Coordinates of C-alpha atoms and ligand atoms in Angstrom, one line a residue:
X209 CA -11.4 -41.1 3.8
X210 CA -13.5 -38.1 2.9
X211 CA -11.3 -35.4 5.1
X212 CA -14.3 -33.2 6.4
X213 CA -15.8 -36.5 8.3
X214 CA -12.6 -35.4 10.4
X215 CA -13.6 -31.9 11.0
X216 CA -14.6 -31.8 14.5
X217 CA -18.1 -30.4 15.2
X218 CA -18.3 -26.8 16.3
X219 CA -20.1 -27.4 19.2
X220 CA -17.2 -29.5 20.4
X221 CA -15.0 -27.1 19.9
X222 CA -16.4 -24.1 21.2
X223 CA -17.0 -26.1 24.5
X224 CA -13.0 -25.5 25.5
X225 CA -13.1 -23.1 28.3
X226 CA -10.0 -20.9 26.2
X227 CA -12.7 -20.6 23.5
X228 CA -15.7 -19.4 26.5
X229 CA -13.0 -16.8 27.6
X230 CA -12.2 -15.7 24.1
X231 CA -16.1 -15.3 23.6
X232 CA -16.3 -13.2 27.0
X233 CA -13.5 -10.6 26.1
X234 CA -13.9 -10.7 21.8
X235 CA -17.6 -11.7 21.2
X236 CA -19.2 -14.7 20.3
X237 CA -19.2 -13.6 16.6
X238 CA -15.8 -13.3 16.6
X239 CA -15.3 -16.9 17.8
X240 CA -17.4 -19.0 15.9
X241 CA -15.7 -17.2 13.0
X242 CA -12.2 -18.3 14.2
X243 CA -13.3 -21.7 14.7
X244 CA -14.9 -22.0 11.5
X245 CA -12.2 -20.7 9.8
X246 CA -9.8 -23.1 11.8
X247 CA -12.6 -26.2 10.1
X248 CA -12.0 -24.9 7.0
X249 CA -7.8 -25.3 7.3
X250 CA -8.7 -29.1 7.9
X251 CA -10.9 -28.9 4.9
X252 CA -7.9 -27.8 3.2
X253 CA -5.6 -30.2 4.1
X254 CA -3.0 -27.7 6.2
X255 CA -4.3 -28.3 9.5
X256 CA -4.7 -31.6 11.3
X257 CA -8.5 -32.1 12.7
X258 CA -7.0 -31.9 16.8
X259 CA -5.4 -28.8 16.0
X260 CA -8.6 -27.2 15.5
X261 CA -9.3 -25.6 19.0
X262 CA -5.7 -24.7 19.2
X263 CA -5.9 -22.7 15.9
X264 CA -8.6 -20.4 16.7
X265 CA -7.3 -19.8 20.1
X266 CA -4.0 -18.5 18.5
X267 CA -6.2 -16.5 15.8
X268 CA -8.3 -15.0 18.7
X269 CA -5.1 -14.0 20.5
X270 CA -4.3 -11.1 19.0
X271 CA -6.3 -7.5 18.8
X272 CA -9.5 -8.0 17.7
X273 CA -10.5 -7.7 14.5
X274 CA -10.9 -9.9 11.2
X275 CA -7.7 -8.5 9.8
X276 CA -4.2 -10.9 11.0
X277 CA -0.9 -9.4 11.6
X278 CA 1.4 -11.1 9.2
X279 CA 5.2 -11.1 9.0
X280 CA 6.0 -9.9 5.5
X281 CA 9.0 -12.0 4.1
X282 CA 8.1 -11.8 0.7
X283 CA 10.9 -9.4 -0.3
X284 CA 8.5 -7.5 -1.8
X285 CA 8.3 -3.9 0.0
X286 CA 4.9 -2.8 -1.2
X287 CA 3.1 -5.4 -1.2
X288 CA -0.5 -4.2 -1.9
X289 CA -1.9 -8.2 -0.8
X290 CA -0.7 -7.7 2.7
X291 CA -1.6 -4.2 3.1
X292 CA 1.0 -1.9 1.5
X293 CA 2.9 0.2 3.9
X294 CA 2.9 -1.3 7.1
X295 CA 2.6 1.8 9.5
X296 CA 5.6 3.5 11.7
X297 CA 5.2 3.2 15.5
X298 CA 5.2 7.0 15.9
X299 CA 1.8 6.3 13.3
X300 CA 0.7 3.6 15.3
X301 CA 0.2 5.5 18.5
X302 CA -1.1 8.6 16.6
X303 CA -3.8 6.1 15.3
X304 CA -4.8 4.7 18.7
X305 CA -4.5 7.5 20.5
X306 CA -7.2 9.3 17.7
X307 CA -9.3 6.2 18.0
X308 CA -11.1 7.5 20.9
X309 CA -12.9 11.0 21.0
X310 CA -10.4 13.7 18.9
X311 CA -10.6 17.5 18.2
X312 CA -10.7 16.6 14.2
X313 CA -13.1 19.3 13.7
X314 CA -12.8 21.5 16.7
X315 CA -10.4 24.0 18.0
X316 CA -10.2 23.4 21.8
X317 CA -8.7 27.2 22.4
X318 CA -11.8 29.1 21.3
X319 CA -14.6 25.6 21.4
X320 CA -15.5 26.3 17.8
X321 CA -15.6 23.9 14.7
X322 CA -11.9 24.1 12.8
X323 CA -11.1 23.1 9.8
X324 CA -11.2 18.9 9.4
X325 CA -8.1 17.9 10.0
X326 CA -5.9 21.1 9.4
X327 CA -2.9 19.8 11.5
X328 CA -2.0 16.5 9.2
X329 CA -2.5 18.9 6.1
X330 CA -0.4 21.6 7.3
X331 CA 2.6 18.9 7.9
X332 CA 2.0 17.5 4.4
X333 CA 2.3 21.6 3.2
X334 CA 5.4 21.8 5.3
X335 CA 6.8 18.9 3.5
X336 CA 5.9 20.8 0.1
X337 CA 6.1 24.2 0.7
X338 CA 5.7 24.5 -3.6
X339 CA 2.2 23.4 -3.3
X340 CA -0.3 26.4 -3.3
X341 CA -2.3 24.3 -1.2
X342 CA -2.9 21.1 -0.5
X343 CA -6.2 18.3 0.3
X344 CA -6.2 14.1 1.3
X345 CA -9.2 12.0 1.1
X346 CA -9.2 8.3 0.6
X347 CA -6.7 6.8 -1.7
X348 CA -5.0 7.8 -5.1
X349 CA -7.7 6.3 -7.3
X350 CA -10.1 8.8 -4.9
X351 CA -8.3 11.8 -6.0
X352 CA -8.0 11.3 -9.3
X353 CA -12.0 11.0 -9.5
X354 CA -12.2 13.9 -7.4
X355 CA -10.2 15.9 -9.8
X356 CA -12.2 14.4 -13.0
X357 CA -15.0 15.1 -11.6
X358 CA -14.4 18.6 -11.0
X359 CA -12.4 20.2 -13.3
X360 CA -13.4 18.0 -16.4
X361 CA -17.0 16.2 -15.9
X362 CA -19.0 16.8 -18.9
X363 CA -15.7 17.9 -20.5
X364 CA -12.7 16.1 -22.0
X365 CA -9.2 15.0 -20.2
X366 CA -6.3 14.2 -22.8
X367 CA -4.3 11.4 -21.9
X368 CA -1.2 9.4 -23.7
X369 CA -2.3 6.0 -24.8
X370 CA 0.7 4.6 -23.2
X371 CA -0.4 5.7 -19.9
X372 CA -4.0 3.7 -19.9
X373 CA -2.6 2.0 -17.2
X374 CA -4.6 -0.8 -14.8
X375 CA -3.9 -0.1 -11.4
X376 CA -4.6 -3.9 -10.2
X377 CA -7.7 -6.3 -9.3
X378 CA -8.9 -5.0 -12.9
X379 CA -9.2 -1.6 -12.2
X380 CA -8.3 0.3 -15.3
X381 CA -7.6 4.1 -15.0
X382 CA -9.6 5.0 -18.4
X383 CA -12.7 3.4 -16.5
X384 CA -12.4 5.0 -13.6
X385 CA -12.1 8.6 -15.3
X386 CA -14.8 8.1 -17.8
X387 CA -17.1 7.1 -14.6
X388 CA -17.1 10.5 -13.8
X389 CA -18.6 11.8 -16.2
X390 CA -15.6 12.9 -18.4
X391 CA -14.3 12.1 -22.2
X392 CA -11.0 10.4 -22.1
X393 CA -9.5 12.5 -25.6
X394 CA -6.1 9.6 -26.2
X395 CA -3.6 10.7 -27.8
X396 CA -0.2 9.5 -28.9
X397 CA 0.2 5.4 -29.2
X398 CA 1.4 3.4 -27.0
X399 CA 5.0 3.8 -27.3
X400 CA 5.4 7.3 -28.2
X401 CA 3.5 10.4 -27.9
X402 CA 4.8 14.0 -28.5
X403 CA 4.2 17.4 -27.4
X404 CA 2.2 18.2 -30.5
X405 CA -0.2 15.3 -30.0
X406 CA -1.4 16.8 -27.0
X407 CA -1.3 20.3 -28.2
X408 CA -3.4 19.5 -31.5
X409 CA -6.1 18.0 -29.0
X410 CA -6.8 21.3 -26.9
X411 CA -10.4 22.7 -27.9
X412 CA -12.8 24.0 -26.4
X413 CA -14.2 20.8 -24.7
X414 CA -11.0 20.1 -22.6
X415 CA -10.6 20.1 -19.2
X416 CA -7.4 19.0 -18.2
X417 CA -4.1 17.4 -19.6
X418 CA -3.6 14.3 -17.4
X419 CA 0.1 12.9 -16.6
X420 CA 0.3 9.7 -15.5
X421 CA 3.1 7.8 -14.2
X422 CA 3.6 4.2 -14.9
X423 CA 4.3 2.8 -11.2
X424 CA 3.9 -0.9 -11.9
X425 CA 5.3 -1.6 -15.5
X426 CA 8.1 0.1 -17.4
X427 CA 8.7 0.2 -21.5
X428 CA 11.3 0.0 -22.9
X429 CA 12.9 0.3 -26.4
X430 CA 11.6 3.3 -29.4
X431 CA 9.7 5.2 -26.7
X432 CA 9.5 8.6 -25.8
X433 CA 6.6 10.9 -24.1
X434 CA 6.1 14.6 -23.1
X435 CA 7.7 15.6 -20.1
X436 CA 5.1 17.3 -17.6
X437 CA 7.5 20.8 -18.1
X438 CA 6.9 20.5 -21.7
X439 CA 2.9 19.9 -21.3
X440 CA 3.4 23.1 -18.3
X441 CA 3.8 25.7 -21.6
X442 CA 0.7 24.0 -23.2
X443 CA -2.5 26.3 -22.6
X444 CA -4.3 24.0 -20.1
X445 CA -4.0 23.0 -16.4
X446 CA -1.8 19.6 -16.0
X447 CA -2.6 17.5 -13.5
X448 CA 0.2 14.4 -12.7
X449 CA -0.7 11.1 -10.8
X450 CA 3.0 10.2 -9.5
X451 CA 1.3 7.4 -8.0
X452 CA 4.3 6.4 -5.9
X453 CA 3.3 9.2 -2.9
X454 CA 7.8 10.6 -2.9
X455 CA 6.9 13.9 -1.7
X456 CA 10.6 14.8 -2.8
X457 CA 13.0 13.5 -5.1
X458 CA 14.9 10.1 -3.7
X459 CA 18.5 9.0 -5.3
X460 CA 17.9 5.6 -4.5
X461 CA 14.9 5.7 -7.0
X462 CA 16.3 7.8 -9.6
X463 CA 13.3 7.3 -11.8
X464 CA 10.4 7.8 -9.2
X465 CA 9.0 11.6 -9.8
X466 CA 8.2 13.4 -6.5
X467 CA 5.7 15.6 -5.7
X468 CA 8.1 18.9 -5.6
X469 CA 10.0 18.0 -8.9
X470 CA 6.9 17.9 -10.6
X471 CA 5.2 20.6 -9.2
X472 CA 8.5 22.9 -10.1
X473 CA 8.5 21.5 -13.4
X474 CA 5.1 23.5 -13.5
X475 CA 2.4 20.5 -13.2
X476 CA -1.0 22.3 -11.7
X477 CA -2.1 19.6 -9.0
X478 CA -0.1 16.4 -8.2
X479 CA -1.9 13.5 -7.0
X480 CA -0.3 10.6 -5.2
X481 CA -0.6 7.4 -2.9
X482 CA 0.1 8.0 0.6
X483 CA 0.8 4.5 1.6
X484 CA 3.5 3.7 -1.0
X485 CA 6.8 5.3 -1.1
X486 CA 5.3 7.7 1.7
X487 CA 5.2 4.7 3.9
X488 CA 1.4 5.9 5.2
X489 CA -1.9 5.1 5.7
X490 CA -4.2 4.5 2.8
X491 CA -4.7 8.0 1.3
X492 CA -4.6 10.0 -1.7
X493 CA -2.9 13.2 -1.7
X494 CA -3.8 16.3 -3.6
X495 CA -1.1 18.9 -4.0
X496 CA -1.1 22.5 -6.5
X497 CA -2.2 25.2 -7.7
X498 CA -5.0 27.1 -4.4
X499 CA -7.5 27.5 -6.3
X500 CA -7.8 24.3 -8.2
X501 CA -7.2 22.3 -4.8
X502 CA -10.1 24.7 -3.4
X503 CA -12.3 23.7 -6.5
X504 CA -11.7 20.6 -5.4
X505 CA -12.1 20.9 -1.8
X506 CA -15.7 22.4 -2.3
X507 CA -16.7 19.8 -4.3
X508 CA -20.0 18.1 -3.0
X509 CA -18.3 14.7 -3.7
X510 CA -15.1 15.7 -1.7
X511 CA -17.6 14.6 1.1
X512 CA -17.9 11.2 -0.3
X513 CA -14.1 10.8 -0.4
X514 CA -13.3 12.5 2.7
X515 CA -10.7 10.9 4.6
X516 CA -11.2 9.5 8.7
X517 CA -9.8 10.7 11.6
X518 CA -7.5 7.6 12.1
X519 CA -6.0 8.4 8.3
X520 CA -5.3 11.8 9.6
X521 CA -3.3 10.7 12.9
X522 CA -1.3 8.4 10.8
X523 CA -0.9 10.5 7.9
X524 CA 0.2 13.6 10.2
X525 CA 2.8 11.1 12.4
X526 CA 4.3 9.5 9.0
X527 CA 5.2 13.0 7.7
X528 CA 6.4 14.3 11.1
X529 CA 7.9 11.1 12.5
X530 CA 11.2 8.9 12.3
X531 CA 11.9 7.2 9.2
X532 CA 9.2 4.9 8.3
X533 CA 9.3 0.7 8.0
X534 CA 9.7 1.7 4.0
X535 CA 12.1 3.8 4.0
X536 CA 14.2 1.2 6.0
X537 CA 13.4 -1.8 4.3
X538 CA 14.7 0.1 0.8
X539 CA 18.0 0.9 2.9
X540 CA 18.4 -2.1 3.8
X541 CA 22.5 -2.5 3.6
X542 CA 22.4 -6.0 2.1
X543 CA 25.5 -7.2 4.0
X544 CA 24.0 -6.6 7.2
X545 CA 21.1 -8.3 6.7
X546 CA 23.1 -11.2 5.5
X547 CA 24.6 -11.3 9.0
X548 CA 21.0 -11.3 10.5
X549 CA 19.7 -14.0 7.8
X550 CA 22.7 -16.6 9.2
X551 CA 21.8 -15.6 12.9
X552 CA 18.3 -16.9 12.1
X553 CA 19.5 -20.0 9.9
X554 CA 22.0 -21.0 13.0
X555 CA 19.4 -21.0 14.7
X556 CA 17.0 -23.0 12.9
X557 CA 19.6 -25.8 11.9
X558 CA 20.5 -26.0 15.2
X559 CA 17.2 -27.2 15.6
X560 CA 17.3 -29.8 12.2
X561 CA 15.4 -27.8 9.8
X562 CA 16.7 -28.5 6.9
X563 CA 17.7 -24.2 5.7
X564 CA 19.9 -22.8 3.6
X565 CA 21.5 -19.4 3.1
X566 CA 20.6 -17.8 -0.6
X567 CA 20.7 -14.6 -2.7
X568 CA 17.9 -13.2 -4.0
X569 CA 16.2 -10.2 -5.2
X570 CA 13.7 -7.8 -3.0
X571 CA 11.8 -5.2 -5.3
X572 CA 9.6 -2.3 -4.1
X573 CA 6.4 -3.7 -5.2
X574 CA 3.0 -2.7 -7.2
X575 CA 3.0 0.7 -5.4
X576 CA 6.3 1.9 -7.8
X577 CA 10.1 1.9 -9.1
X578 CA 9.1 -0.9 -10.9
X579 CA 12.5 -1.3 -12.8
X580 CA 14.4 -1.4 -9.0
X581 CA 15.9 -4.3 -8.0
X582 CA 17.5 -4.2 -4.4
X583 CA 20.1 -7.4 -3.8
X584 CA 18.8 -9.3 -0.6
X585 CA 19.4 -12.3 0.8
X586 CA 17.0 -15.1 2.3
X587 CA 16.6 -18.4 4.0
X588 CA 15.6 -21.0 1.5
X589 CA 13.5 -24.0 3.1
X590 CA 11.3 -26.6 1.7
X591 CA 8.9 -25.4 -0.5
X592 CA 6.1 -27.2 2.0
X593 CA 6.7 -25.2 5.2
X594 CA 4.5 -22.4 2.9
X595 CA 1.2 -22.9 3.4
X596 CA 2.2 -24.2 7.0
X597 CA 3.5 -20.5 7.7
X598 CA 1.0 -18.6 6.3
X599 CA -1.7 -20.2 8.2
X600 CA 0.4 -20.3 11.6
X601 CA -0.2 -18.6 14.6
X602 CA 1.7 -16.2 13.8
X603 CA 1.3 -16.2 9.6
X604 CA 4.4 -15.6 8.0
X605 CA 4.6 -15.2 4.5
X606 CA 7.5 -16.1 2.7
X607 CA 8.0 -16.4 -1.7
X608 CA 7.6 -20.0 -3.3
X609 CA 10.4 -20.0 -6.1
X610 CA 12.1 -22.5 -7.9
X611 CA 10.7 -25.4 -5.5
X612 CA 11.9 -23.7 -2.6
X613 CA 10.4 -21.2 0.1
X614 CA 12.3 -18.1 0.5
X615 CA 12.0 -15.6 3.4
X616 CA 13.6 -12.3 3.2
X617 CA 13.9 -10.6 6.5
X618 CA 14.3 -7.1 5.0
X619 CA 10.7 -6.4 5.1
X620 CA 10.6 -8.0 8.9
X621 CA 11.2 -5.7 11.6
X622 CA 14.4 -7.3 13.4
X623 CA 12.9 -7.7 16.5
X624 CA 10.4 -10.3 15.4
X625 CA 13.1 -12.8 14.1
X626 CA 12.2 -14.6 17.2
X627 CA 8.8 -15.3 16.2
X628 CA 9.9 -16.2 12.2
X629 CA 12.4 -19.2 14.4
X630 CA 9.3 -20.4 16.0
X631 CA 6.6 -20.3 13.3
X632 CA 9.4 -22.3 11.4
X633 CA 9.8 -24.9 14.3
X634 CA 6.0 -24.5 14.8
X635 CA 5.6 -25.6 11.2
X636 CA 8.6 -28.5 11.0
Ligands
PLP193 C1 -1.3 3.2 -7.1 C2 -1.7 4.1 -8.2 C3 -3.0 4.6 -8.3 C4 -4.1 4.2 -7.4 O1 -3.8 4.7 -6.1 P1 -4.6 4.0 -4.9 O2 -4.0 4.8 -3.7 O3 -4.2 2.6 -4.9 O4 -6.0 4.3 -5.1 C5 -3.2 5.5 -9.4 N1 -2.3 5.9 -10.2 C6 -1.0 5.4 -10.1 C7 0.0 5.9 -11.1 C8 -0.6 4.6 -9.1 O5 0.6 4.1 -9.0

């Protein structure tokens, strides 16, 4: 039978008194969304046409808001599907405690306007005390406009051929420079490109030499590129995307350049993600030479980029804080969470679900250190308990491989094992 003559009718539905009290506290928006969305699962096949009422209760249940808490059991530490870097708590509490009324812009000693956010930028110049100065708006692809667009609009930027990189959903970065108004002046190919490519292509029309770091592909065999100290002797300001957000150098990640590093080795302005390696919110960072971060600063369009008040409480808590949920997922000491992987499996077959113990691979994800593989370890269940997960009250999202599920805990915080043991048995 045709499978939406099952969907129950959402009039029905929104007649159960948890669904009135959900509309009271959240909206009636919100809930007809929910339940519509919960109509849709039976549509879909993953949701049986009486659990309807009961799924949108459990999707209303948590904080407001169209976005879902998921567990992240991918293995993937960056994933940039489920949001990149999930947040520290210190960076949690800086961003509720700014969502209300918040002296951005206002010095409460004297009652006069301050500069916008001057206590998240001076932790992020405290963390690199080699930038002249330093400026955050919205994400890397944000600055890297900001800095076409002033220092090279109208003007050419030169640029290896190898590093015409796409930085995902088809976003290419030679698009998004050229949008500004600037000439992208390749040089090189795409394996190899030397000092003297980019010095024959200085003229009079350029405007900056740009450095890109490859964060989500590596190549390897006859290659070789221009370090950014060799482009610093070159006549004409270098500006390096790092892309990755390390604001200093990291052994575990030996290849990942930092924002100090390449500063010393004499790039003019570094630009980087701050919810990557940094483990932050969504922001692009601007670091370098004064004046050139001032050029930029001043820029009408910095206004158009300009970063919110809830970036800046998280930004300013990830720099100052503990170590964030990135940084621990990467240190992850694989024999450890071994132990924890069997506490959860014991638990799980002691309830029949058919689990098993396996090694795997976690990686850090789209946002950099491509080439890093970190040994993990994860319960492997039937490959159908996926879709079951992922849609579940509490949506856990695991990796399909092989005709199995996996589900690394490295990327879960430890004290929500609980809830990955009952979305399982939830599922089963
Ligand atoms: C991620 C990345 C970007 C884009 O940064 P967003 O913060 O996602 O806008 C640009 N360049 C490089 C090298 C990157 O890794």
């Amino acid at each position: 039978m045709d499978p939406r003559r099952l969907v129950p009718r959402t009039d029905v539905v929104l007649a159960d008194p948890r669904l009135s009290d959900a509309a009271d506290r959240l909206g009636r928006v919100a809930v007809k969304a929910a339940v519509v969305a919960a109509q849709d699962l039976v549509r879909a096949g993953v949701l049986a046409p009486g659990g309807v009422a009961d799924a949108a209760v459990a999707a209303l249940a948590g904080p407001a808001g169209g976005l879902r808490p998921v567990l992240n059991a991918t293995g993937v530490v960056l994933h940039t599907n489920l949001g990149r870097a999930p947040l520290s708590d210190a960076a949690r509490e800086a961003v509720l405690a700014a969502a209300g009324n918040t002296d951005v812009e206002m010095d409460l000693a004297s009652g006069l306007r301050a500069k916008r956010g001057r206590t998240a930028l001076k932790a992020l110049h405290d963390a690199v005390p080699a930038a002249g100065a330093v400026h955050v708006v919205n994400n890397g692809a944000a600055a890297l406009v900001l800095a076409a667009t002033a220092l090279a609009a109208g003007r050419e930027i030169i640029v290896s051929r190898g590093e015409m990189v796409e930085i995902g959903d088809g976003f290419r970065l030679p698009d998004l420079l050229e949008s500004t108004g600037a000439r992208l002046r390749e040089v090189g190919t795409t394996n190899r490109t030397s000092v003297a490519d980019y010095e024959d292509a200085i003229g009079p029309a350029s405007g900056f030499i740009l450095k890109v770091h490859p964060s989500n592909f590596t190549i390897s065999g006859f290659t070789s590129g221009a370090t950014v100290a060799e482009l610093a002797r070159l006549d004409l300001p270098v500006v390096a995307d790092i892309g990755s957000g390390l604001l200093s150098a990291d052994p575990l990640l030996p290849d990942e350049p930092d924002a100090a590093g390449t500063l010393k080795d004499g790039a003019d302005l570094v630009i980087a993600s701050a919810d990557k390696l940094l483990g932050g919110p969504q922001a692009g960072l601007i670091l370098g030479d004064a004046a050139l971060v001032e050029r930029l600063r001043r820029h009408p369009l910095a206004r158009a980029l300009r970063v919110d008040k809830l970036t800046l409480a998280a930004l300013q808590a990830t720099l100052t804080g503990p170590e964030t949920p990135v940084w621990r997922a990467l240190r992850t000491d694989p024999a450890a969470l071994r132990e924890r992987t069997l506490r959860v499996l014991a638990e799980l077959e002691g309830n029949g679900i058919p689990v098993t113990l396996t090694e795997s691979v976690a990686v850090v994800g789209g946002g950099g250190a491509p080439d890093v593989r970190l040994p993990s370890w994860s319960l492997s269940l039937p490959e159908r308990y996926a879709s079951g997960l992922r849609t579940n009250a509490t949506p856990v999202v695991g990796r399909v491989a092989g005709g199995r599920l996996l589900l690394d805990l490295r990327c879960v915080p430890p004290e929500r094992d609980a809830d990955v043991v009952a979305a399982v048995l939830a599922v089963a």
